[in-house]
């Protein structure tokens, strides 16, 4: 099943790459949702419908959960479910900023089983399966842990309606440690940067499962750790997550926790 799931997910990621690169910033028609940072486009809907059609035909009985059309009946209790975000970073896509992704994951009770993320502008397909490692365009990817944070990049993303509580303090704390924080507009690609070794950590204060499930699979299989805001191991925490190189996890987590304590004390 893993091999077949990887093959089908990879095919869908290639389809998404073709559509996104052909249409980004070129007459896209966005529908503004309830946040200025949350867009919906015809491309989101087209790609999710296509993904659902293919998955339903190839894996009958496995429900799909998507960013545009919600969850199939029984998804909450199913042994497996597919989770898809057709365009993660839609505001970038609409503007023609070359930083968005297609994300697809097969998830069970223990977390992502298979994850595929398409990075259309860099012509990369990142794929991982439980126990089989992570690959970028077919080449193995293994996180090389760093022994220092100075000079490293930490990724984060805005919350639904803007900066998350304590985000400014978090950035200041990172700067004190001489690390740079980047807010680039795609949760999936932020986490993927950790798996690829470009960033030492990614902190997401809030997110939807479909934003991160695919890239969390990449990170875990590449050797990163995934923690919730209390520091517990959790492949898909429900209220924020930290993905980090093992040597950096404790320090970056402390910055996040310090900002939250500061908010509660104020």
Tab-separated table of C-alpha atoms in Angstrom:
chain	number	residue	atom	x	y	z
A	1	UNK	CA	0.000	0.000	0.000
A	2	UNK	CA	2.844	2.418	0.800
A	3	UNK	CA	4.381	2.055	-2.634
A	4	UNK	CA	1.061	2.572	-4.368
A	5	UNK	CA	0.172	5.526	-2.165
A	6	UNK	CA	3.529	7.161	-2.934
A	7	UNK	CA	3.086	6.592	-6.657
A	8	UNK	CA	-0.419	8.056	-6.787
A	9	UNK	CA	0.457	10.978	-4.511
A	10	UNK	CA	3.508	11.750	-6.628
A	11	UNK	CA	1.415	11.741	-9.777
A	12	UNK	CA	-1.066	14.146	-8.211
A	13	UNK	CA	1.771	16.407	-7.072
A	14	UNK	CA	3.089	16.544	-10.632
A	15	UNK	CA	-0.393	17.416	-11.903
A	16	UNK	CA	-0.615	20.215	-9.331
A	17	UNK	CA	2.797	21.554	-10.324
A	18	UNK	CA	1.678	21.884	-13.934
A	19	UNK	CA	-1.525	23.718	-12.988
A	20	UNK	CA	0.056	26.062	-10.453
A	21	UNK	CA	2.960	27.118	-12.646
A	22	UNK	CA	0.646	27.677	-15.613
A	23	UNK	CA	-1.795	29.908	-13.735
A	24	UNK	CA	-0.042	31.646	-10.805
A	25	UNK	CA	-0.471	35.405	-10.894
A	26	UNK	CA	-2.002	35.225	-14.368
A	27	UNK	CA	-5.629	36.182	-14.102
A	28	UNK	CA	-6.387	34.155	-10.987
A	29	UNK	CA	-9.801	35.000	-9.561
A	30	UNK	CA	-9.608	34.942	-5.751
A	31	UNK	CA	-12.568	34.880	-3.405
A	32	UNK	CA	-11.554	36.597	-0.182
A	33	UNK	CA	-12.525	34.540	2.847
A	34	UNK	CA	-12.885	35.943	6.375
A	35	UNK	CA	-9.238	36.934	6.666
A	36	UNK	CA	-7.045	39.117	4.433
A	37	UNK	CA	-4.437	36.337	4.654
A	38	UNK	CA	-6.848	33.549	3.644
A	39	UNK	CA	-7.731	33.297	-0.040
A	40	UNK	CA	-9.673	30.809	-2.127
A	41	UNK	CA	-9.217	30.524	-5.898
A	42	UNK	CA	-10.609	28.499	-8.770
A	43	UNK	CA	-7.272	26.655	-8.811
A	44	UNK	CA	-7.730	25.506	-5.200
A	45	UNK	CA	-11.102	24.047	-6.061
A	46	UNK	CA	-10.021	22.477	-9.363
A	47	UNK	CA	-6.985	20.781	-7.822
A	48	UNK	CA	-8.888	19.495	-4.814
A	49	UNK	CA	-11.679	18.087	-6.990
A	50	UNK	CA	-9.099	16.366	-9.196
A	51	UNK	CA	-7.293	14.984	-6.132
A	52	UNK	CA	-10.532	13.654	-4.667
A	53	UNK	CA	-11.556	11.994	-7.945
A	54	UNK	CA	-8.229	10.200	-8.308
A	55	UNK	CA	-7.980	9.128	-4.668
A	56	UNK	CA	-11.571	7.891	-4.573
A	57	UNK	CA	-10.925	5.770	-7.661
A	58	UNK	CA	-7.539	4.451	-6.518
A	59	UNK	CA	-8.302	3.987	-2.805
A	60	UNK	CA	-12.046	3.408	-2.406
A	61	UNK	CA	-13.123	3.489	1.204
A	62	UNK	CA	-10.385	5.846	2.387
A	63	UNK	CA	-11.977	9.245	3.122
A	64	UNK	CA	-10.463	12.549	2.037
A	65	UNK	CA	-10.137	15.724	4.096
A	66	UNK	CA	-9.428	18.902	2.145
A	67	UNK	CA	-8.912	22.580	2.685
A	68	UNK	CA	-11.705	23.577	0.312
A	69	UNK	CA	-14.423	20.933	0.598
A	70	UNK	CA	-13.992	19.619	4.126
A	71	UNK	CA	-14.071	16.019	5.283
A	72	UNK	CA	-15.725	12.989	3.751
A	73	UNK	CA	-18.156	11.124	5.961
A	74	UNK	CA	-16.386	8.920	8.484
A	75	UNK	CA	-13.010	10.642	8.215
A	76	UNK	CA	-12.780	11.160	11.984
A	77	UNK	CA	-13.065	7.442	12.754
A	78	UNK	CA	-11.410	5.872	9.700
A	79	UNK	CA	-8.194	3.867	10.057
A	80	UNK	CA	-6.676	5.967	7.275
A	81	UNK	CA	-7.558	9.314	5.726
A	82	UNK	CA	-6.092	11.410	2.940
A	83	UNK	CA	-5.425	15.054	3.790
A	84	UNK	CA	-4.913	17.590	0.988
A	85	UNK	CA	-4.163	21.281	0.681
A	86	UNK	CA	-4.347	22.071	-3.044
A	87	UNK	CA	-2.554	25.423	-2.784
A	88	UNK	CA	-0.771	26.223	0.461
A	89	UNK	CA	0.285	29.859	0.236
A	90	UNK	CA	-2.623	31.041	-1.868
A	91	UNK	CA	-1.974	34.740	-1.276
A	92	UNK	CA	1.510	34.253	-2.745
A	93	UNK	CA	0.037	32.291	-5.635
A	94	UNK	CA	-2.466	35.044	-6.441
A	95	UNK	CA	0.250	37.715	-6.328
A	96	UNK	CA	2.702	35.682	-8.386
A	97	UNK	CA	5.182	35.408	-5.511
A	98	UNK	CA	7.092	32.159	-6.180
A	99	UNK	CA	6.442	30.451	-2.860
A	100	UNK	CA	3.481	28.091	-2.564
A	101	UNK	CA	2.925	24.352	-2.460
A	102	UNK	CA	0.602	21.433	-3.040
A	103	UNK	CA	0.474	19.108	-0.027
A	104	UNK	CA	-0.982	15.612	0.271
A	105	UNK	CA	-0.663	13.068	3.073
A	106	UNK	CA	-2.039	9.699	4.057
A	107	UNK	CA	-2.620	9.767	7.812
A	108	UNK	CA	-3.444	7.138	10.435
A	109	UNK	CA	-3.837	7.276	14.213
A	110	UNK	CA	-0.056	7.596	14.659
A	111	UNK	CA	0.407	10.485	12.219
A	112	UNK	CA	1.446	10.792	8.570
A	113	UNK	CA	2.102	7.510	6.777
A	114	UNK	CA	2.885	9.059	3.393
A	115	UNK	CA	3.555	12.699	2.610
A	116	UNK	CA	4.142	14.448	-0.704
A	117	UNK	CA	4.746	18.177	-1.152
A	118	UNK	CA	5.130	19.843	-4.549
A	119	UNK	CA	7.286	22.986	-4.700
A	120	UNK	CA	6.265	24.100	-8.201
A	121	UNK	CA	8.551	27.102	-8.612
A	122	UNK	CA	11.662	25.068	-7.820
A	123	UNK	CA	10.437	22.063	-9.823
A	124	UNK	CA	10.764	19.831	-6.777
A	125	UNK	CA	8.589	17.000	-5.509
A	126	UNK	CA	9.382	16.040	-1.920
A	127	UNK	CA	8.106	12.629	-0.814
A	128	UNK	CA	8.308	10.473	2.300
A	129	UNK	CA	6.810	7.258	3.630
A	130	UNK	CA	6.990	5.870	7.132
A	131	UNK	CA	10.229	3.959	7.580
A	132	UNK	CA	11.389	4.681	4.022
A	133	UNK	CA	13.010	8.101	4.411
A	134	UNK	CA	12.541	11.359	2.528
A	135	UNK	CA	13.388	12.094	-1.088
A	136	UNK	CA	13.576	15.235	-3.212
A	137	UNK	CA	12.958	14.459	-6.881
A	138	UNK	CA	13.933	10.889	-6.090
A	139	UNK	CA	17.188	11.698	-4.281
A	140	UNK	CA	17.475	10.743	-0.581
A	141	UNK	CA	17.350	13.614	1.908
A	142	UNK	CA	18.755	13.253	5.416
A	143	UNK	CA	18.872	16.101	7.897
A	144	UNK	CA	22.398	16.948	9.003
A	145	UNK	CA	22.060	18.206	12.570
A	146	UNK	CA	23.858	21.417	13.465
A	147	UNK	CA	25.479	22.046	16.822
A	148	UNK	CA	24.730	25.779	16.933
A	149	UNK	CA	21.838	28.109	16.272
A	150	UNK	CA	23.855	31.255	15.547
A	151	UNK	CA	23.433	32.228	11.920
A	152	UNK	CA	20.573	29.791	11.334
A	153	UNK	CA	17.095	30.412	9.933
A	154	UNK	CA	13.902	29.751	11.872
A	155	UNK	CA	10.605	29.788	9.976
A	156	UNK	CA	7.201	30.760	11.256
A	157	UNK	CA	3.894	31.849	9.738
A	158	UNK	CA	1.214	34.399	10.501
A	159	UNK	CA	-1.937	33.218	12.235
A	160	UNK	CA	-5.260	33.433	10.435
A	161	UNK	CA	-5.752	37.158	11.043
A	162	UNK	CA	-2.194	38.376	11.424
A	163	UNK	CA	0.744	37.988	13.853
A	164	UNK	CA	0.147	35.358	16.514
A	165	UNK	CA	0.227	36.404	20.194
A	166	UNK	CA	3.861	36.788	21.234
A	167	UNK	CA	5.199	36.572	17.677
A	168	UNK	CA	7.101	39.855	18.033
A	169	UNK	CA	8.731	38.682	21.258
A	170	UNK	CA	9.607	35.363	19.627
A	171	UNK	CA	11.386	37.165	16.790
A	172	UNK	CA	13.258	39.331	19.302
A	173	UNK	CA	14.308	36.255	21.275
A	174	UNK	CA	15.615	34.611	18.107
A	175	UNK	CA	17.525	37.773	17.220
A	176	UNK	CA	19.187	37.727	20.639
A	177	UNK	CA	20.421	34.227	19.793
A	178	UNK	CA	21.624	35.590	16.428
A	179	UNK	CA	19.139	33.546	14.435
A	180	UNK	CA	16.991	34.943	11.646
A	181	UNK	CA	13.224	34.473	11.467
A	182	UNK	CA	11.478	34.195	8.114
A	183	UNK	CA	7.738	34.493	7.422
A	184	UNK	CA	7.332	33.364	3.831
A	185	UNK	CA	3.667	32.466	3.504
A	186	UNK	CA	3.443	28.657	3.229
A	187	UNK	CA	3.274	26.404	6.268
A	188	UNK	CA	4.053	23.328	4.169
A	189	UNK	CA	7.214	24.858	2.721
A	190	UNK	CA	8.283	26.282	6.084
A	191	UNK	CA	8.368	22.792	7.573
A	192	UNK	CA	9.931	21.376	4.422
A	193	UNK	CA	12.856	23.767	4.852
A	194	UNK	CA	13.701	21.998	8.121
A	195	UNK	CA	13.580	18.589	6.450
A	196	UNK	CA	15.849	19.888	3.687
A	197	UNK	CA	18.330	21.436	6.128
A	198	UNK	CA	17.744	25.022	4.990
A	199	UNK	CA	16.144	26.081	8.289
A	200	UNK	CA	16.971	24.821	11.749
A	201	UNK	CA	13.380	24.994	13.003
A	202	UNK	CA	9.814	25.989	12.159
A	203	UNK	CA	7.235	27.137	14.690
A	204	UNK	CA	3.556	27.259	13.772
A	205	UNK	CA	1.289	28.779	16.403
A	206	UNK	CA	-1.841	27.552	14.615
A	207	UNK	CA	-2.666	25.647	11.449
A	208	UNK	CA	-4.996	23.157	9.827
A	209	UNK	CA	-3.994	19.519	9.491
A	210	UNK	CA	-4.023	19.800	5.706
A	211	UNK	CA	-1.455	22.627	5.885
A	212	UNK	CA	1.216	20.507	7.529
A	213	UNK	CA	0.574	16.747	7.342
A	214	UNK	CA	2.565	16.212	4.149
A	215	UNK	CA	5.590	18.218	5.222
A	216	UNK	CA	5.580	16.743	8.736
A	217	UNK	CA	6.038	13.344	7.083
A	218	UNK	CA	9.058	14.751	5.235
A	219	UNK	CA	10.549	16.203	8.423
A	220	UNK	CA	10.101	13.087	10.549
A	221	UNK	CA	11.594	10.791	7.929
A	222	UNK	CA	14.502	13.191	7.354
A	223	UNK	CA	15.366	13.102	11.080
A	224	UNK	CA	13.693	16.190	12.566
A	225	UNK	CA	11.747	16.190	15.816
A	226	UNK	CA	8.119	17.319	16.088
A	227	UNK	CA	6.905	18.727	19.410
A	228	UNK	CA	3.781	20.395	20.706
A	229	UNK	CA	3.957	23.692	22.599
A	230	UNK	CA	4.526	21.822	25.877
A	231	UNK	CA	7.519	19.969	24.478
A	232	UNK	CA	5.863	16.566	24.089
A	233	UNK	CA	6.530	14.383	21.038
A	234	UNK	CA	3.492	14.521	18.803
A	235	UNK	CA	3.404	13.999	15.030
A	236	UNK	CA	0.375	16.256	14.506
A	237	UNK	CA	-0.300	18.410	17.598
A	238	UNK	CA	-3.692	20.090	17.602
A	239	UNK	CA	-2.665	23.488	18.984
A	240	UNK	CA	0.630	24.466	17.380
A	241	UNK	CA	3.853	22.647	16.632
A	242	UNK	CA	7.617	22.937	16.537
A	243	UNK	CA	9.607	21.067	13.901
A	244	UNK	CA	13.349	21.267	14.467
A	245	UNK	CA	16.752	19.743	14.062
A	246	UNK	CA	17.249	17.673	17.242
A	247	UNK	CA	20.009	19.854	18.707
A	248	UNK	CA	17.955	23.049	18.274
A	249	UNK	CA	14.576	21.832	19.479
A	250	UNK	CA	14.997	22.591	23.185
A	251	UNK	CA	16.272	26.136	22.700
A	252	UNK	CA	13.720	27.169	20.091
A	253	UNK	CA	10.962	25.634	22.201
A	254	UNK	CA	12.132	27.763	25.147
A	255	UNK	CA	11.719	30.940	23.073
A	256	UNK	CA	8.173	29.942	22.186
A	257	UNK	CA	7.288	29.036	25.760
A	258	UNK	CA	8.826	32.235	27.126
A	259	UNK	CA	6.661	34.358	24.842
A	260	UNK	CA	3.565	32.515	26.010
A	261	UNK	CA	4.474	32.965	29.678
A	262	UNK	CA	4.994	36.656	29.001
A	263	UNK	CA	1.505	36.947	27.515
A	264	UNK	CA	-0.099	35.213	30.469
A	265	UNK	CA	1.791	37.452	32.904
A	266	UNK	CA	0.783	40.696	31.169
